[in-house]
Coordinates of C-alpha atoms in Angstrom, one line a residue:
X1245 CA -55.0 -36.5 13.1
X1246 CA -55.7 -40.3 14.4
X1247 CA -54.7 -41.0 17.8
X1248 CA -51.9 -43.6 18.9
X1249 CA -52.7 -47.2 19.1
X1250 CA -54.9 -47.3 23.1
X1251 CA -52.2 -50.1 24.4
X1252 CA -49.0 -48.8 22.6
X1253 CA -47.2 -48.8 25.9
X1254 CA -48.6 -52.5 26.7
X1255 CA -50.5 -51.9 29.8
X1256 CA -54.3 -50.3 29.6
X1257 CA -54.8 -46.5 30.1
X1258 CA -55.1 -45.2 33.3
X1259 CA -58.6 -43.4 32.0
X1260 CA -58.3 -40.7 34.6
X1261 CA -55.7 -39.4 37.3
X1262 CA -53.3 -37.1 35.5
X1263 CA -54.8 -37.7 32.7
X1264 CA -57.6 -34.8 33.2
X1265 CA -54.4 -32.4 33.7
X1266 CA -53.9 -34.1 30.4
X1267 CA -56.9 -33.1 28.7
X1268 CA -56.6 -29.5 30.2
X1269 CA -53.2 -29.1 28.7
X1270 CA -55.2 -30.3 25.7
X1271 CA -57.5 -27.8 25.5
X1272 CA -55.7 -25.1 25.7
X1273 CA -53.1 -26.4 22.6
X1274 CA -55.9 -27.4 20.3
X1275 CA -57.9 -24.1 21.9
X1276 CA -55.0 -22.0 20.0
X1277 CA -54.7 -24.3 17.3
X1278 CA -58.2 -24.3 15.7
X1279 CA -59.3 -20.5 16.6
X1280 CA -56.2 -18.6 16.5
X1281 CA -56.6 -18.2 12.3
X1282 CA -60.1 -17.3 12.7
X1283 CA -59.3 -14.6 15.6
X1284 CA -56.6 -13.0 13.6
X1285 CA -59.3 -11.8 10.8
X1286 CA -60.1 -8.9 13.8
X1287 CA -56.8 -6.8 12.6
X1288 CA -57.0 -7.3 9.2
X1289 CA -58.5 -4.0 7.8
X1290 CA -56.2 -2.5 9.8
X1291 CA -53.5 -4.5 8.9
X1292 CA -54.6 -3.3 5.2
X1293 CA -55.0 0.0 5.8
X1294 CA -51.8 0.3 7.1
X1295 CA -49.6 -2.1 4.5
X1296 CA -51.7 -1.0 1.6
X1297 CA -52.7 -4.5 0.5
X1298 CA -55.6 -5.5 -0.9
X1299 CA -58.7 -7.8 0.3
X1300 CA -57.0 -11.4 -1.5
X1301 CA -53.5 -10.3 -0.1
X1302 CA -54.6 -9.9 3.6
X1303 CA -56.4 -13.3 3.2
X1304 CA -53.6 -15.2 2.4
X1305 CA -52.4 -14.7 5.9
X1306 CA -55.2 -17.2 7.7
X1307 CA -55.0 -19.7 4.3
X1308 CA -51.2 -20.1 4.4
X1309 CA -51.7 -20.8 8.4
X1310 CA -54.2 -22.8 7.7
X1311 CA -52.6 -25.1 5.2
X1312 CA -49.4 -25.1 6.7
X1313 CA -51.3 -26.4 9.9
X1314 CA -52.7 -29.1 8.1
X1315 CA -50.0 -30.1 6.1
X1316 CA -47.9 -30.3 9.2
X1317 CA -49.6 -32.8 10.2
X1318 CA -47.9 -36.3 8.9
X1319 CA -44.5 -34.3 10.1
X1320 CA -45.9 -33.4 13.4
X1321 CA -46.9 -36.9 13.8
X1322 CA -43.6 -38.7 13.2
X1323 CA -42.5 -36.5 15.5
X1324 CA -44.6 -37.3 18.3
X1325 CA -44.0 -40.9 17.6
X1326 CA -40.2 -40.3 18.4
X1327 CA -39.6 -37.8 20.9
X1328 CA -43.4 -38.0 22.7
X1329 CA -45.9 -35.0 22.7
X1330 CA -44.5 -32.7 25.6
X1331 CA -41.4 -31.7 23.8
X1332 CA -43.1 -31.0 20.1
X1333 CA -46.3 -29.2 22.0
X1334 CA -43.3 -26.9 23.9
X1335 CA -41.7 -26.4 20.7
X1336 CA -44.9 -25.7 18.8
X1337 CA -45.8 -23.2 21.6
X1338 CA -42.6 -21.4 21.3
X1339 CA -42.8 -21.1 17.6
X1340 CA -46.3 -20.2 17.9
X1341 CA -45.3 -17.1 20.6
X1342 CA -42.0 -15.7 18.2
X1343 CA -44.2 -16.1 15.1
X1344 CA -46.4 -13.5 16.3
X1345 CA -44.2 -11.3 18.5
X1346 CA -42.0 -11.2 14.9
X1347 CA -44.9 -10.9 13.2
X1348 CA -45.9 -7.2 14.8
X1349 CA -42.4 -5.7 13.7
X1350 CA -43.2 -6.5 10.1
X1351 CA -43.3 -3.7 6.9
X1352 CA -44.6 -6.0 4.6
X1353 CA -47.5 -8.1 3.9
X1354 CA -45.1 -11.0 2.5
X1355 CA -43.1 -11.0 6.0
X1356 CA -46.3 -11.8 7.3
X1357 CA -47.3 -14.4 5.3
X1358 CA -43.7 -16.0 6.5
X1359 CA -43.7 -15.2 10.7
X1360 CA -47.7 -16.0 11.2
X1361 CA -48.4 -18.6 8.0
X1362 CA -45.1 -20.0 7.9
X1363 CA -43.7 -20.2 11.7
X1364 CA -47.4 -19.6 13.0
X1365 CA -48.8 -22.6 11.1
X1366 CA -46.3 -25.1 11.5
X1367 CA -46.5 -24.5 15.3
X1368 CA -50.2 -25.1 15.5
X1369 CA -49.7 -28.0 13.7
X1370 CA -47.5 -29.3 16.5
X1371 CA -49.7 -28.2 19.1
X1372 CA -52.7 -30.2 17.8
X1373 CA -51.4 -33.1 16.6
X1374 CA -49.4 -33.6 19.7
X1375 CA -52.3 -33.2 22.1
X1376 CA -54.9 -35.6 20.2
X1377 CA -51.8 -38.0 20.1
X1378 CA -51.4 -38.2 24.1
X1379 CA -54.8 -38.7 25.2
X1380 CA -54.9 -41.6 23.5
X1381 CA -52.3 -43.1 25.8
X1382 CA -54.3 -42.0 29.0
X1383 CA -58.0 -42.8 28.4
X1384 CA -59.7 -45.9 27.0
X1385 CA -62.9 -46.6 28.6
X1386 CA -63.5 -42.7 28.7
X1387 CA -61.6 -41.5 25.9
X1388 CA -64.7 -39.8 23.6
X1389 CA -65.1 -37.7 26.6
X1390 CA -61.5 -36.6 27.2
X1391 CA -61.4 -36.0 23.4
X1392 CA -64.7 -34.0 23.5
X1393 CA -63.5 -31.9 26.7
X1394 CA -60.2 -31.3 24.6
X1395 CA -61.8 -30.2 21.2
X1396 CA -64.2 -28.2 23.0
X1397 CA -61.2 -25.4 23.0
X1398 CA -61.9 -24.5 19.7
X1399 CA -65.2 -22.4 20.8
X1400 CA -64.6 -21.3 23.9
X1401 CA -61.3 -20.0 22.3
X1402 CA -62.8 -17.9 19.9
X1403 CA -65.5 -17.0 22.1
X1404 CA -63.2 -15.0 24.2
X1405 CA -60.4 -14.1 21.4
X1406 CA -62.4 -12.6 19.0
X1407 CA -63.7 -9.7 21.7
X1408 CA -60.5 -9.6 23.6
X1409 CA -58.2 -9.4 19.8
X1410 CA -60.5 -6.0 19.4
X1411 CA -60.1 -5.0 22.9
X1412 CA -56.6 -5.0 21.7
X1413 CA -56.8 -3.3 18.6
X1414 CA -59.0 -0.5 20.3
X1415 CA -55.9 0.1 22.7
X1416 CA -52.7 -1.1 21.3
X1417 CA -53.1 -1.5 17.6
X1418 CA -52.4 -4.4 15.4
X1419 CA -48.9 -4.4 16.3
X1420 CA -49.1 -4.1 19.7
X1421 CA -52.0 -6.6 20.0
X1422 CA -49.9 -9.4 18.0
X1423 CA -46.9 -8.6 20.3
X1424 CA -49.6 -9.6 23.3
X1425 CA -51.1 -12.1 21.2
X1426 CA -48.1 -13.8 21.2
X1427 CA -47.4 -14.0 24.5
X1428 CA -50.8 -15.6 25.5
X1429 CA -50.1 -18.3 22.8
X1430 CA -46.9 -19.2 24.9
X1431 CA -49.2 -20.9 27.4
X1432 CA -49.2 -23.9 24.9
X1433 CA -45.6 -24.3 26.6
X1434 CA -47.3 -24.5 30.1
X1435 CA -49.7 -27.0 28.3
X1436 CA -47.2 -29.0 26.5
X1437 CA -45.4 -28.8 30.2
X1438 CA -48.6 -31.0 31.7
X1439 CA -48.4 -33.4 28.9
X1440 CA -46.2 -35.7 31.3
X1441 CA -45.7 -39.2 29.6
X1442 CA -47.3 -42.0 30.2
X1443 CA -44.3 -44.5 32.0
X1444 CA -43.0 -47.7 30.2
X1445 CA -43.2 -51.2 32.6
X1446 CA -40.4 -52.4 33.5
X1447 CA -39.2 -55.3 31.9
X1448 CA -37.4 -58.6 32.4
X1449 CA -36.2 -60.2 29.9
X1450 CA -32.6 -59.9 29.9
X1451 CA -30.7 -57.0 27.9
X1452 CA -28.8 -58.2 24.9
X1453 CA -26.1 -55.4 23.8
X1454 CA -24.4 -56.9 21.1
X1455 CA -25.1 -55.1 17.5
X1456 CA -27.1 -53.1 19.0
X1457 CA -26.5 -49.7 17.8
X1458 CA -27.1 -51.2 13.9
X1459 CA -30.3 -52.8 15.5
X1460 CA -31.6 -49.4 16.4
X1461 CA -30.4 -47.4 13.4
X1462 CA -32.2 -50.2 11.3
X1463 CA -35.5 -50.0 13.3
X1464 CA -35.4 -46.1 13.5
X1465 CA -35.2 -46.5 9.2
X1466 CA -38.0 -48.7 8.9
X1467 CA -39.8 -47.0 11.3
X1468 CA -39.7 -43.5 9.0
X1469 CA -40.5 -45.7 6.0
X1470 CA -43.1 -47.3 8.0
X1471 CA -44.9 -43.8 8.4
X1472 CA -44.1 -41.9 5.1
X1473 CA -46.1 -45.4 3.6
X1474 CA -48.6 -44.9 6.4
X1475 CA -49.7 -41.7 5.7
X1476 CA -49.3 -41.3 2.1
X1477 CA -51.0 -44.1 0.8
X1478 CA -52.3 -43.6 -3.0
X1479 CA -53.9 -46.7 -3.1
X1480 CA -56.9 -44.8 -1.7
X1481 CA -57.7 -43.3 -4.9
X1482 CA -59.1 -46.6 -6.0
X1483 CA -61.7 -46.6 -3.7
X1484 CA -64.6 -45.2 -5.1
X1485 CA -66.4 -44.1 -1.6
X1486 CA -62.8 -42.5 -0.5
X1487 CA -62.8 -40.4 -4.0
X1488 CA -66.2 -39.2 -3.7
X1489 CA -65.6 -38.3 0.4
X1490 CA -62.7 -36.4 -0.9
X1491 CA -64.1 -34.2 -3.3
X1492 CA -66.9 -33.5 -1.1
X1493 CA -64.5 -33.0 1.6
X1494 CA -62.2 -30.7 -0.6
X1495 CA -65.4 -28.3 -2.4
X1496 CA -66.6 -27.6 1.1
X1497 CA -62.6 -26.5 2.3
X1498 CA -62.7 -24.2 -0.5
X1499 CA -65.4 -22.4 0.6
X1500 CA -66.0 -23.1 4.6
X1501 CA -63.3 -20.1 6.3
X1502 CA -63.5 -17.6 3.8
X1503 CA -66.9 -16.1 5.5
X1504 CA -65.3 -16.7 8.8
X1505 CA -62.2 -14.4 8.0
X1506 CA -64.4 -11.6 6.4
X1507 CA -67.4 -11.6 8.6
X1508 CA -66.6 -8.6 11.2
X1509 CA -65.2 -6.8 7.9
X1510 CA -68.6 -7.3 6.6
X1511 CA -70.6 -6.4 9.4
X1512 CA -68.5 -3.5 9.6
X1513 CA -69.7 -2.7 6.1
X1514 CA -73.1 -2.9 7.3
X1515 CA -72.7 0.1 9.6
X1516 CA -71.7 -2.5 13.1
X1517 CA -70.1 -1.3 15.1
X1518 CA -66.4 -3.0 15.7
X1519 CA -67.1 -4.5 19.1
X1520 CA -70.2 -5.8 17.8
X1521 CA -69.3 -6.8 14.8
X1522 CA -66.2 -9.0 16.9
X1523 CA -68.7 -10.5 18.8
X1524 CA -70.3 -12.5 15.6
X1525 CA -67.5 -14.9 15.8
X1526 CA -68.0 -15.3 19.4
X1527 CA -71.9 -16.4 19.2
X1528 CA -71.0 -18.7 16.1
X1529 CA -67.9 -20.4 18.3
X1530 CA -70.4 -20.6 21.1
X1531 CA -73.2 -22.0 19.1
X1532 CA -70.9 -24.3 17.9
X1533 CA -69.9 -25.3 21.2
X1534 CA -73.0 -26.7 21.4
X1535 CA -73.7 -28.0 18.1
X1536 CA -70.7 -30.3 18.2
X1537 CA -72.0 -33.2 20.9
X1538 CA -75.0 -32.4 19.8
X1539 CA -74.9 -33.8 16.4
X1540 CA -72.5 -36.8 17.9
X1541 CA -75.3 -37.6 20.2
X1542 CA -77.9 -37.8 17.2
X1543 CA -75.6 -39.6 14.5
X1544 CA -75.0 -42.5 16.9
X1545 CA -78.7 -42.9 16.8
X1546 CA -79.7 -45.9 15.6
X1547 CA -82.1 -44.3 12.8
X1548 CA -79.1 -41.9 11.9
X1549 CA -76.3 -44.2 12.2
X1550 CA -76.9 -45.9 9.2
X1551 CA -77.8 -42.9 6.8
X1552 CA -74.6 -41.1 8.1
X1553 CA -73.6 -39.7 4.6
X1554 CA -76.6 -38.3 4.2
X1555 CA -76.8 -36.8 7.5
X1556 CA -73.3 -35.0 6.2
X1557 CA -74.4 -33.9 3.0
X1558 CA -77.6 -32.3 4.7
X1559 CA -75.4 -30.7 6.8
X1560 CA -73.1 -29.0 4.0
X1561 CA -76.1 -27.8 2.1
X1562 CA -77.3 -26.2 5.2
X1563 CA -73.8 -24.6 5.7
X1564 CA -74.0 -23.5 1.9
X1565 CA -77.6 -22.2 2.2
X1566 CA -76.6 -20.0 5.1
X1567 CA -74.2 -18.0 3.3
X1568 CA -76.3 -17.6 0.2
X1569 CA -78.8 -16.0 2.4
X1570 CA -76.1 -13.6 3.8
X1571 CA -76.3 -10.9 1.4
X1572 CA -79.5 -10.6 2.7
X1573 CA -78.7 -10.0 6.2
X1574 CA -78.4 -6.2 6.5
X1575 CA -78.9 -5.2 10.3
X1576 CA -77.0 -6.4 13.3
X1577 CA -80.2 -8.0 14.2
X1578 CA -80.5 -9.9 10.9
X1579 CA -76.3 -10.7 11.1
X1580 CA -76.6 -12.3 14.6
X1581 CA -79.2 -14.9 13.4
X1582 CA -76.6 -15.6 10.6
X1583 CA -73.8 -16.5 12.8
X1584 CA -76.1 -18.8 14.6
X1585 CA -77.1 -20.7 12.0
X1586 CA -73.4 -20.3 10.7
X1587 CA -72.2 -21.8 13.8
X1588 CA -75.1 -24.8 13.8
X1589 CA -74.1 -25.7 10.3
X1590 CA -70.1 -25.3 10.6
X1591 CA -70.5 -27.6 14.2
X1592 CA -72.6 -30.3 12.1
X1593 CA -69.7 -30.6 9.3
X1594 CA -66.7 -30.8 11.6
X1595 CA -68.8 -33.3 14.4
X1596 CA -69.4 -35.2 11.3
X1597 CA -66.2 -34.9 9.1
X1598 CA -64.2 -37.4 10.4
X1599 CA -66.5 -39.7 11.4
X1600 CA -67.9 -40.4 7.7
X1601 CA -64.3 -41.3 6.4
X1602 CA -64.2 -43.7 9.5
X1603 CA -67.4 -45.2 8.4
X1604 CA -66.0 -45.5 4.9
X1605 CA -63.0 -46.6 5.9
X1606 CA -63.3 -48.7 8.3
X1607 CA -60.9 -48.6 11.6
X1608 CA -57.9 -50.5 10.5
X1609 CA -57.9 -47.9 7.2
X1610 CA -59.1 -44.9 8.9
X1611 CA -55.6 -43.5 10.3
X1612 CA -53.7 -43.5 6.4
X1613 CA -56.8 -42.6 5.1
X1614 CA -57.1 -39.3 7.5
X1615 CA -53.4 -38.7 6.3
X1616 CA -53.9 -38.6 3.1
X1617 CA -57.0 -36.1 3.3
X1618 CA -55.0 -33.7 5.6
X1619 CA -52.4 -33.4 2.8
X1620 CA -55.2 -32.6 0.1
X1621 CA -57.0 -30.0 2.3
X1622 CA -54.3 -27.7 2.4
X1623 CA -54.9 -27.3 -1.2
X1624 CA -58.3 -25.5 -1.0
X1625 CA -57.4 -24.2 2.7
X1626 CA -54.5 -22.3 0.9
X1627 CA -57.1 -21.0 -2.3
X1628 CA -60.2 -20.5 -0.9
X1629 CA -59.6 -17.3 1.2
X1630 CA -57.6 -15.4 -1.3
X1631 CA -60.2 -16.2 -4.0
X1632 CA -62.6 -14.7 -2.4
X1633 CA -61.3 -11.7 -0.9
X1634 CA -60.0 -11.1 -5.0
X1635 CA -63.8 -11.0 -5.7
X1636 CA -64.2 -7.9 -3.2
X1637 CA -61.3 -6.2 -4.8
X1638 CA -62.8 -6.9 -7.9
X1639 CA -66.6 -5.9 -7.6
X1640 CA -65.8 -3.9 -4.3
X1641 CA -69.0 -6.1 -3.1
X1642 CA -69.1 -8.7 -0.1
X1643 CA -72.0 -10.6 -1.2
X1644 CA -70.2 -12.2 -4.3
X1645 CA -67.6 -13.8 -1.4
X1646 CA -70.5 -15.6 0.2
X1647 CA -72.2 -16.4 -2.7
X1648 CA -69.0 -17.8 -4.0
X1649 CA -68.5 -20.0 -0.9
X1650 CA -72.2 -20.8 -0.5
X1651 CA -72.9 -21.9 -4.1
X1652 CA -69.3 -24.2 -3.7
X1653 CA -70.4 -25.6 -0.6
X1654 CA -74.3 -26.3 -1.3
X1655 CA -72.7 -27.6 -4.7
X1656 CA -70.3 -30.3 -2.9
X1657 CA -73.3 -31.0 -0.7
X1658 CA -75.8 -32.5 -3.2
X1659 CA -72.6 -34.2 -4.6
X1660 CA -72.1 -36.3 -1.8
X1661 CA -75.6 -37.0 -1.6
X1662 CA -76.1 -38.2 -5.3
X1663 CA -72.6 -39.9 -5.4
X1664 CA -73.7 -41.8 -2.3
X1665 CA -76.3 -42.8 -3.4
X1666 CA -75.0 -44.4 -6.8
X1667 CA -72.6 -45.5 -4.5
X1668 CA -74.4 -47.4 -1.8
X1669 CA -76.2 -48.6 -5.3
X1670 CA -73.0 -50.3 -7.2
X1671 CA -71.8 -51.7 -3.7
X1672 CA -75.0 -53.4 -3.3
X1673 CA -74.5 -54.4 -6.9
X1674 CA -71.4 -55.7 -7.0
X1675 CA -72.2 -57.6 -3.4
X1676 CA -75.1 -59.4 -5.3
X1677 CA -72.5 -60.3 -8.1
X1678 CA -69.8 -61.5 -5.6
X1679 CA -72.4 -63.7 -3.8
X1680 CA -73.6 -65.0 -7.3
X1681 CA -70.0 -66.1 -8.3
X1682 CA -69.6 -67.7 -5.2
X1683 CA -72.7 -69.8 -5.7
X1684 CA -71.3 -70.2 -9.2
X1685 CA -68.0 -71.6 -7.8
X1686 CA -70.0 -73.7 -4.9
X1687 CA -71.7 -75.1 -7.6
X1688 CA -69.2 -76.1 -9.8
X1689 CA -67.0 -77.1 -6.7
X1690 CA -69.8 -80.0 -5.8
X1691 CA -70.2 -81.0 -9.3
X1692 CA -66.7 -81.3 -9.5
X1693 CA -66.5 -83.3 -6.3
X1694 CA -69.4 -85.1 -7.7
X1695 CA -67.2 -86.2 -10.6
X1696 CA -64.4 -87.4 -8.7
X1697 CA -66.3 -89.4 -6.9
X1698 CA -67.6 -91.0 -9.7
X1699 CA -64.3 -91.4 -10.9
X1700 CA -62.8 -93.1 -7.7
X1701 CA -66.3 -95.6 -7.9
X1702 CA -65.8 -96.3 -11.0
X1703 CA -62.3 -98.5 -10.7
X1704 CA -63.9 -100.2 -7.7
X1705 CA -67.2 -101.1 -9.8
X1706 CA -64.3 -102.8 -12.7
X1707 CA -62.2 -104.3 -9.8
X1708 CA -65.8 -106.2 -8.5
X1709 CA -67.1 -107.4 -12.2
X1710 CA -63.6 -108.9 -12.8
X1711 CA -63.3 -110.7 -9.5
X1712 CA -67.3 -111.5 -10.4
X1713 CA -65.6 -112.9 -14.0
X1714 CA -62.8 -115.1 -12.4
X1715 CA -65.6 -116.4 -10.1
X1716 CA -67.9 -117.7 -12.7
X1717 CA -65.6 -120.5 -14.5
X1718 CA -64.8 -122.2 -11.5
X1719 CA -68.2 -122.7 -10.3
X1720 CA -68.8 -123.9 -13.9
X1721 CA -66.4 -127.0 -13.4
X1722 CA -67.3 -127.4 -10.6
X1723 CA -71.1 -128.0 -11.9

């Protein structure tokens, strides 16, 4: 989700003061938001075992979530545009909370998919959005680091959720652990609480009452208008570099939080044991802690920079080539090395995700254009998952999940990186055709100047052999 226009309020950010209590606040919302789907996968055997559903059912729990966080989005947005981001992160934190304290009553596996996809989703959606909104009103100068302190809750969320969730389960069950669960996620209230806004200056200019209620029911219209156009803008789909970005975008979706929700299930396959087998989500979110700046600090190289899009596509088919190696991985030993190099190629993607569409897109472009790819993400968010927990149910194997999601994301990464290249290739054709027609219309713009001012001699040329003419036979008689 973009952040707000830096001078929206029209005085500069105070880049500091309470903004930091800002940023903390900010952590903690997009904290929940990003690892709370991931966390969840702990209780889902139990969940299973208990609601007698199968591997694709219990994985529509983290897709519906998932989508419904993403789809929130625009909403969320529009929201935060009208009422500010304290009251929609509160709101999104008490939704969060009842989502999951409802959620632990539930009998069926479709009550689920309502309280924690549904109400769960929806909430996280206001949490995050809200929070990336407001730091753009309080840092400027400093706002890549506020922004990096406050994604930085992703991983150290799920490096401390995914043990404490089967602490939980060890000693209170699924239901018990969700009633707990939500409780904690009601702490996004306290972090909405610190999201204090930023105040307006006082102005001069004399008040002016009259009409004034149509004035504002008029400008709160086109304001709605103004944002449905803003973030649904289909004109995108004639872009050639957006469609490619996109389908890249959308094949590595489909495959990148399948093997996230089934990895301690796997492991557990193996022989791990549960605690251990919790803790591979922790040393991926760690490593990916890590991996994030990282890979920000060596794409704004100067040698990188420019070969961005590559630098993203290597970085899928890394991703992909880690989880066709999985079924490979057989010990605890072996599985730990695979969530490392899990977590160093899903912290490459998502440093470099949004950053590529800006580069494509350009600043001015980049905030519909982000828009629009939330609302198609939710699509393979909301398939991905179930599809590949229907291949265990079908072959009663793991390894056909991550070679599903690895051969889909390597797949979309050599896309990319052939698409771009063709890409780069026509746009460096079609420059050399745009700078030929202009030399084609310079040219014929001089010869046609050249022509007029031939024509505007030539009168003056007639005009002097006439006078010349009317000259001659008077110095005849006069001879």
């Amino acid at each position: 989700m973009p952040p707000a226009p830096a001078d929206v309020l029209g005085s500069k950010p105070l880049d500091g003061g309470w903004g930091w209590m800002v940023v903390i606040g900010a952590h903690i919302s997009i904290g929940f938001a990003y690892s709370t789907p991931k966390a969840l996968s702990i209780f889902f055997k139990d969940i299973q075992e208990d609601l007698q559903a199968g591997y694709s059912e219990i994985a529509w729990i983290s897709s519906i979530m998932l989508a419904a966080m993403y789809a929130g989005g625009p909403v969320s947005s529009m929201l935060v545009n009208r009422f500010g981001s304290r009251p929609i992160v509160i709101i999104g934190g008490l939704m969060c909370g009842v989502s999951m304290v409802t959620a632990s009553f539930g009998s069926s596996i479709a009550y689920l998919y309502f309280c924690i996809g549904v109400i769960g989703g929806c909430g996280l959606a206001f949490n995050l959005n809200a929070s990336l909104t407001i730091i753009s009103k309080y840092f400027l100068a400093r706002r890549p680091l506020a922004n990096g302190l406050a994604m930085a809750g992703s991983p150290v969320f799920l490096c401390f959720l995914a043990p404490l969730n089967q602490y939980l389960l060890g000693t209170y069950g699924w239901r018990g652990s969700l009633l707990i669960l939500g409780g904690l996620m009601l702490n996004c209230c306290v972090a909405g609480a610190l999201m204090r806004p930023v105040c307006k200056p006082l102005s001069c200019a004399p008040q002016q009452n009259v009409d004034r209620p149509n004035k504002c029911k008029t400008k709160i219209k086109g304001s709605c208008v103004k944002n449905t156009k803003k973030f649904v803008d289909l004109s995108f789909f004639r872009d050639r570099g957006f469609v490619i970005y996109l389908i890249g975008n959308v094949m590595f979706i489909f495959g990148a939080y399948a093997p996230i929700v089934f990895l301690s299930t796997y492991a557990v396959s193996q022989g791990v044991e549960k605690y251990s087998a919790a803790y591979l989500l922790s040393i991926m979110g760690f490593v990916d802690m890590f991996v994030r700046p990282g890979t920000g600090l060596v794409a704004n190289s100067k040698w990188i920079r420019p070969r961005i899009q590559y630098f993203f596509s290597f970085a899928m088919v890394f991703n992909g080539t880690c989880h066709l190696l999985c079924p490979l991985m057989k010990s605890y030993t072996l599985l730990v090395v695979y969530a490392v190099f899990f977590g160093v190629g899903f912290g490459m993607v998502f440093a470099l995700i949004f950053e590529c569409l800006m580069d494509l897109m350009g600043n001015q472009r980049f905030p519909s254009a982000v828009g629009l790819v939330t609302i198609m993400e939710c699509f393979p968010m909301l398939l991905g998952p179930p599809a590949a927990g229907l291949l265990v149910d079908i072959f009663g194997d793991y390894k056909y999940l991550f070679l599903m999601c690895g051969s889909v994301i390597t797949a979309g990464g050599l896309f990319l990186f052939v698409m771009n290249i063709y890409n780069y290739h026509m746009l460096e054709k079609e420059k050399r055709a745009k700078d030929r027609e202009r030399n084609q219309t310079n040219i014929e713009n001089q010869e046609q100047m050249s022509i007029s001012a031939a024509e505007m001699e030539q009168p003056e040329a007639e005009e002097t052999e006439m006078s010349a003419a009317q000259q001659d036979p008077e110095s005849a008689e006069t001879k």
